CSV table of C-alpha atoms and ligand atoms in Angstrom, one decimal:
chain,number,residue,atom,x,y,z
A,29,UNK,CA,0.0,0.0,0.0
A,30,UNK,CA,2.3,2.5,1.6
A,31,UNK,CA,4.8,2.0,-2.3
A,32,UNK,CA,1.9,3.0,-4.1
A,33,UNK,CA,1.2,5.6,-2.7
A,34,UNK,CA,4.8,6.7,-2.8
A,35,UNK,CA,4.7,6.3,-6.4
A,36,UNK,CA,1.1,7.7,-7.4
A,37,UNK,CA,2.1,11.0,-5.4
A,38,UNK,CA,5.0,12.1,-8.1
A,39,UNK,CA,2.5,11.5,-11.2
A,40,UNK,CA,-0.1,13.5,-9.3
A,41,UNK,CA,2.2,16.3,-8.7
A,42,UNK,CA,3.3,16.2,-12.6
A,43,UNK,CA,0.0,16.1,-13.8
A,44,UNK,CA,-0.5,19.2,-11.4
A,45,UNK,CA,2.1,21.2,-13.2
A,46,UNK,CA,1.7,20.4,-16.5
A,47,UNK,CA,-1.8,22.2,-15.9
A,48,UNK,CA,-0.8,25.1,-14.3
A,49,UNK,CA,1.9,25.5,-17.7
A,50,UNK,CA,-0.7,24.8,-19.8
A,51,UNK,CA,-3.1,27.4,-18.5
A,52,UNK,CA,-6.0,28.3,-20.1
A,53,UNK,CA,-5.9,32.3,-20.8
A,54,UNK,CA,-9.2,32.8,-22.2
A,55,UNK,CA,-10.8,31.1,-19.2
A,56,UNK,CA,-8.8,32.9,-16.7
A,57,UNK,CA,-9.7,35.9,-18.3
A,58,UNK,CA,-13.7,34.9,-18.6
A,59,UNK,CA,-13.4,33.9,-14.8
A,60,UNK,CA,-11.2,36.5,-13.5
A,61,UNK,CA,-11.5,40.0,-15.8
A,62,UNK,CA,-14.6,40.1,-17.6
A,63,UNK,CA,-16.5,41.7,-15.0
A,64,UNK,CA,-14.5,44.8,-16.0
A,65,UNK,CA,-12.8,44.8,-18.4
A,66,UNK,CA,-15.7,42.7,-20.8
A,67,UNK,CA,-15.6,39.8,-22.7
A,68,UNK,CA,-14.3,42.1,-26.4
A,69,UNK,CA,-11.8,44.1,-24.0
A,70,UNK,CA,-13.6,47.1,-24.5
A,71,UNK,CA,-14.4,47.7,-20.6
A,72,UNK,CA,-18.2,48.5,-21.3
A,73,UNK,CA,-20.1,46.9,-18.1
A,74,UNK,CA,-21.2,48.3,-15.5
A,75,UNK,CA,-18.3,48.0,-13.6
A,76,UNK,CA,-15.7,48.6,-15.9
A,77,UNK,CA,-17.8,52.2,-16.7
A,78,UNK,CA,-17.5,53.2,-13.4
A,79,UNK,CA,-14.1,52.2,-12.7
A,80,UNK,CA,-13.1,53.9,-15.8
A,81,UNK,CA,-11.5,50.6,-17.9
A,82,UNK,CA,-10.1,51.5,-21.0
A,83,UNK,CA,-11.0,50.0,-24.5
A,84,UNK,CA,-8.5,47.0,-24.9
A,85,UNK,CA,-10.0,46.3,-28.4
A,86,UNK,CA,-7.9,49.6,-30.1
A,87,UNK,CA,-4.5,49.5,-30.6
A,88,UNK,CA,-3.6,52.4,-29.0
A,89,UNK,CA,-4.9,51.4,-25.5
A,90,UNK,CA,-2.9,47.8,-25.8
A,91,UNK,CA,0.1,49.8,-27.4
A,92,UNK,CA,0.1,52.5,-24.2
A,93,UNK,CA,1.3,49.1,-22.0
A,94,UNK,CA,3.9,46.8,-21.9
A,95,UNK,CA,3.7,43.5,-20.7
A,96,UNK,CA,6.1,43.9,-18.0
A,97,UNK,CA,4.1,47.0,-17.0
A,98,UNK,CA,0.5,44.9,-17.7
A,99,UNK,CA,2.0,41.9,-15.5
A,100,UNK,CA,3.0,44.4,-12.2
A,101,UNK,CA,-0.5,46.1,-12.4
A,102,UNK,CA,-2.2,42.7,-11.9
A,103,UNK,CA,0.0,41.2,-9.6
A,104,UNK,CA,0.5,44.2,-7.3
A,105,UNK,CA,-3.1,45.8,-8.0
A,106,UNK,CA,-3.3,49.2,-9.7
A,107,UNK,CA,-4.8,52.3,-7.7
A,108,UNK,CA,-5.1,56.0,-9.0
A,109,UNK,CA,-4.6,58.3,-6.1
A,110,UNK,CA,-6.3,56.3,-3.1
A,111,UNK,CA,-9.0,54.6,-5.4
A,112,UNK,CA,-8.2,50.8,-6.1
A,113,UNK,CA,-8.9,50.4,-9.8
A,114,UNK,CA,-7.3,46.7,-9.3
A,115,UNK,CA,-6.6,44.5,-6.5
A,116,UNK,CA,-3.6,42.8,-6.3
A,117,UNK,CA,-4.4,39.2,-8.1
A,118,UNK,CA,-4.1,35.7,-6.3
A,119,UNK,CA,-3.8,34.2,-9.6
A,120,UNK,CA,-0.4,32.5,-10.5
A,121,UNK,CA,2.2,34.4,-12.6
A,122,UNK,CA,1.2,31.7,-15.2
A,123,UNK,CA,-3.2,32.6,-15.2
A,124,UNK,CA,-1.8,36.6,-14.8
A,125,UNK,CA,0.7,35.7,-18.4
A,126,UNK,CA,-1.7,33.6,-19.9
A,127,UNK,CA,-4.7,36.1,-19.0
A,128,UNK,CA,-2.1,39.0,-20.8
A,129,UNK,CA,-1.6,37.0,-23.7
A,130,UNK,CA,-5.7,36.6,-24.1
A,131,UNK,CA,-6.1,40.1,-23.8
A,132,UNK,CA,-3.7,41.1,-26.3
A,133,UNK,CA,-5.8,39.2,-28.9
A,134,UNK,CA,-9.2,41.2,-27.7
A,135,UNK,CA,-6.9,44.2,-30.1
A,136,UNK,CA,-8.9,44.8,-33.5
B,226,LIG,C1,-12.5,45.3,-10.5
B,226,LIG,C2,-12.4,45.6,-11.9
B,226,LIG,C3,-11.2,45.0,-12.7
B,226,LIG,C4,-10.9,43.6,-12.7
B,226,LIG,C5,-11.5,42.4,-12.1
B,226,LIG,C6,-9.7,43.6,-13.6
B,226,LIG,N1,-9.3,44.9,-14.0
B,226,LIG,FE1,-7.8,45.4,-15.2
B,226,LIG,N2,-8.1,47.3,-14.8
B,226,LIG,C7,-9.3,47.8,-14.2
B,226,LIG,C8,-9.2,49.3,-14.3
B,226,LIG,C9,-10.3,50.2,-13.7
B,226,LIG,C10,-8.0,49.7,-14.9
B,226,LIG,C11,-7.5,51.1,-15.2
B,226,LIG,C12,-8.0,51.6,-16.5
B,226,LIG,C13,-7.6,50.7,-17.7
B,226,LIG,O1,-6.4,50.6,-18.0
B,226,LIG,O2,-8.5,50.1,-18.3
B,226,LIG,C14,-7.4,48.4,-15.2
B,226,LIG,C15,-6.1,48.3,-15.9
B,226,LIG,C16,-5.7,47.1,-16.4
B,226,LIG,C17,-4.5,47.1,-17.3
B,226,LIG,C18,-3.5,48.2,-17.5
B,226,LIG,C19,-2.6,48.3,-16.3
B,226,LIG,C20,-1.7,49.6,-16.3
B,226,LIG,O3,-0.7,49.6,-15.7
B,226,LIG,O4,-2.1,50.6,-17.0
B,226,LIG,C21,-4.4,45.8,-17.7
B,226,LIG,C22,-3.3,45.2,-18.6
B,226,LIG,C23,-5.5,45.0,-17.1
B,226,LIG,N3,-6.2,45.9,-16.4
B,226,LIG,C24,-5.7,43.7,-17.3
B,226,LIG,C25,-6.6,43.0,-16.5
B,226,LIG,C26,-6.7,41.5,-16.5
B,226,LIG,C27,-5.9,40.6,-17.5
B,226,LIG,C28,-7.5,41.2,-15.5
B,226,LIG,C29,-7.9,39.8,-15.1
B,226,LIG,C30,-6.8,38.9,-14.6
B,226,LIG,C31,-8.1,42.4,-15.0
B,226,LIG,N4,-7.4,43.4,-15.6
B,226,LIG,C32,-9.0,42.4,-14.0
B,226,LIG,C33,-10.3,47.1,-13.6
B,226,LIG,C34,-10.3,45.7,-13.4
């Protein structure tokens, strides 16, 4: 008993990763962003409006950030003056990359 479950706990723990690398970016964005920013990017619901998101789906809004900049806003949360625009994300840097990577293809 006790060598299977020796062995079964490695191929659990791979299977585990290989997920997390293969990360899904349009569902971390559908579960994690949509509720601002909008499924097309363009930051037209209700909370997104009032927050003030920007339109995603031009170029000149995706062109404005970097990734590197896009990345530390969603890890670290993004505020403008004492109002939280963003929270700093629990996701994994691989959902916040993955999540980047889907938004980038919201551009039209
Ligand atoms: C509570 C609402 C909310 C949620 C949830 C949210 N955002 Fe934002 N986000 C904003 C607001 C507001 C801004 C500031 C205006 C803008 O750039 O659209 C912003 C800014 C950004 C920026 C630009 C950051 C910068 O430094 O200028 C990116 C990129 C971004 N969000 C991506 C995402 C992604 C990807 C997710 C999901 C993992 C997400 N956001 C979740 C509201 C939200």
């Amino acid at each position: 008993m006790k060598k299977i479950a020796l062995l079964a706990l490695p191929a659990a723990f791979a299977l585990a990763l290989t997920t997390n690398a293969l990360a899904d970016g349009a569902g971390v964005y559908a579960d994690n962003c949509t509720k601002c920013h909008g499924d097309d990017g363009k930051g037209a619901t209700k909370m997104g409006t009032k927050l003030g998101c920007k339109d995603y789906s031009t170029a000149a809004v995706q062109s404005a950030i970097t990734d590197d900049q896009a990345f530390k806003s969603i890890k670290e949360g993004l505020k403008k003056d004492d109002k939280t625009l963003m929270k700093p994300s629990e996701l994994s840097d691989e959902d916040i990359k993955a999540s980047i990577a889907y938004l980038r293809t919201l551009k039209k």
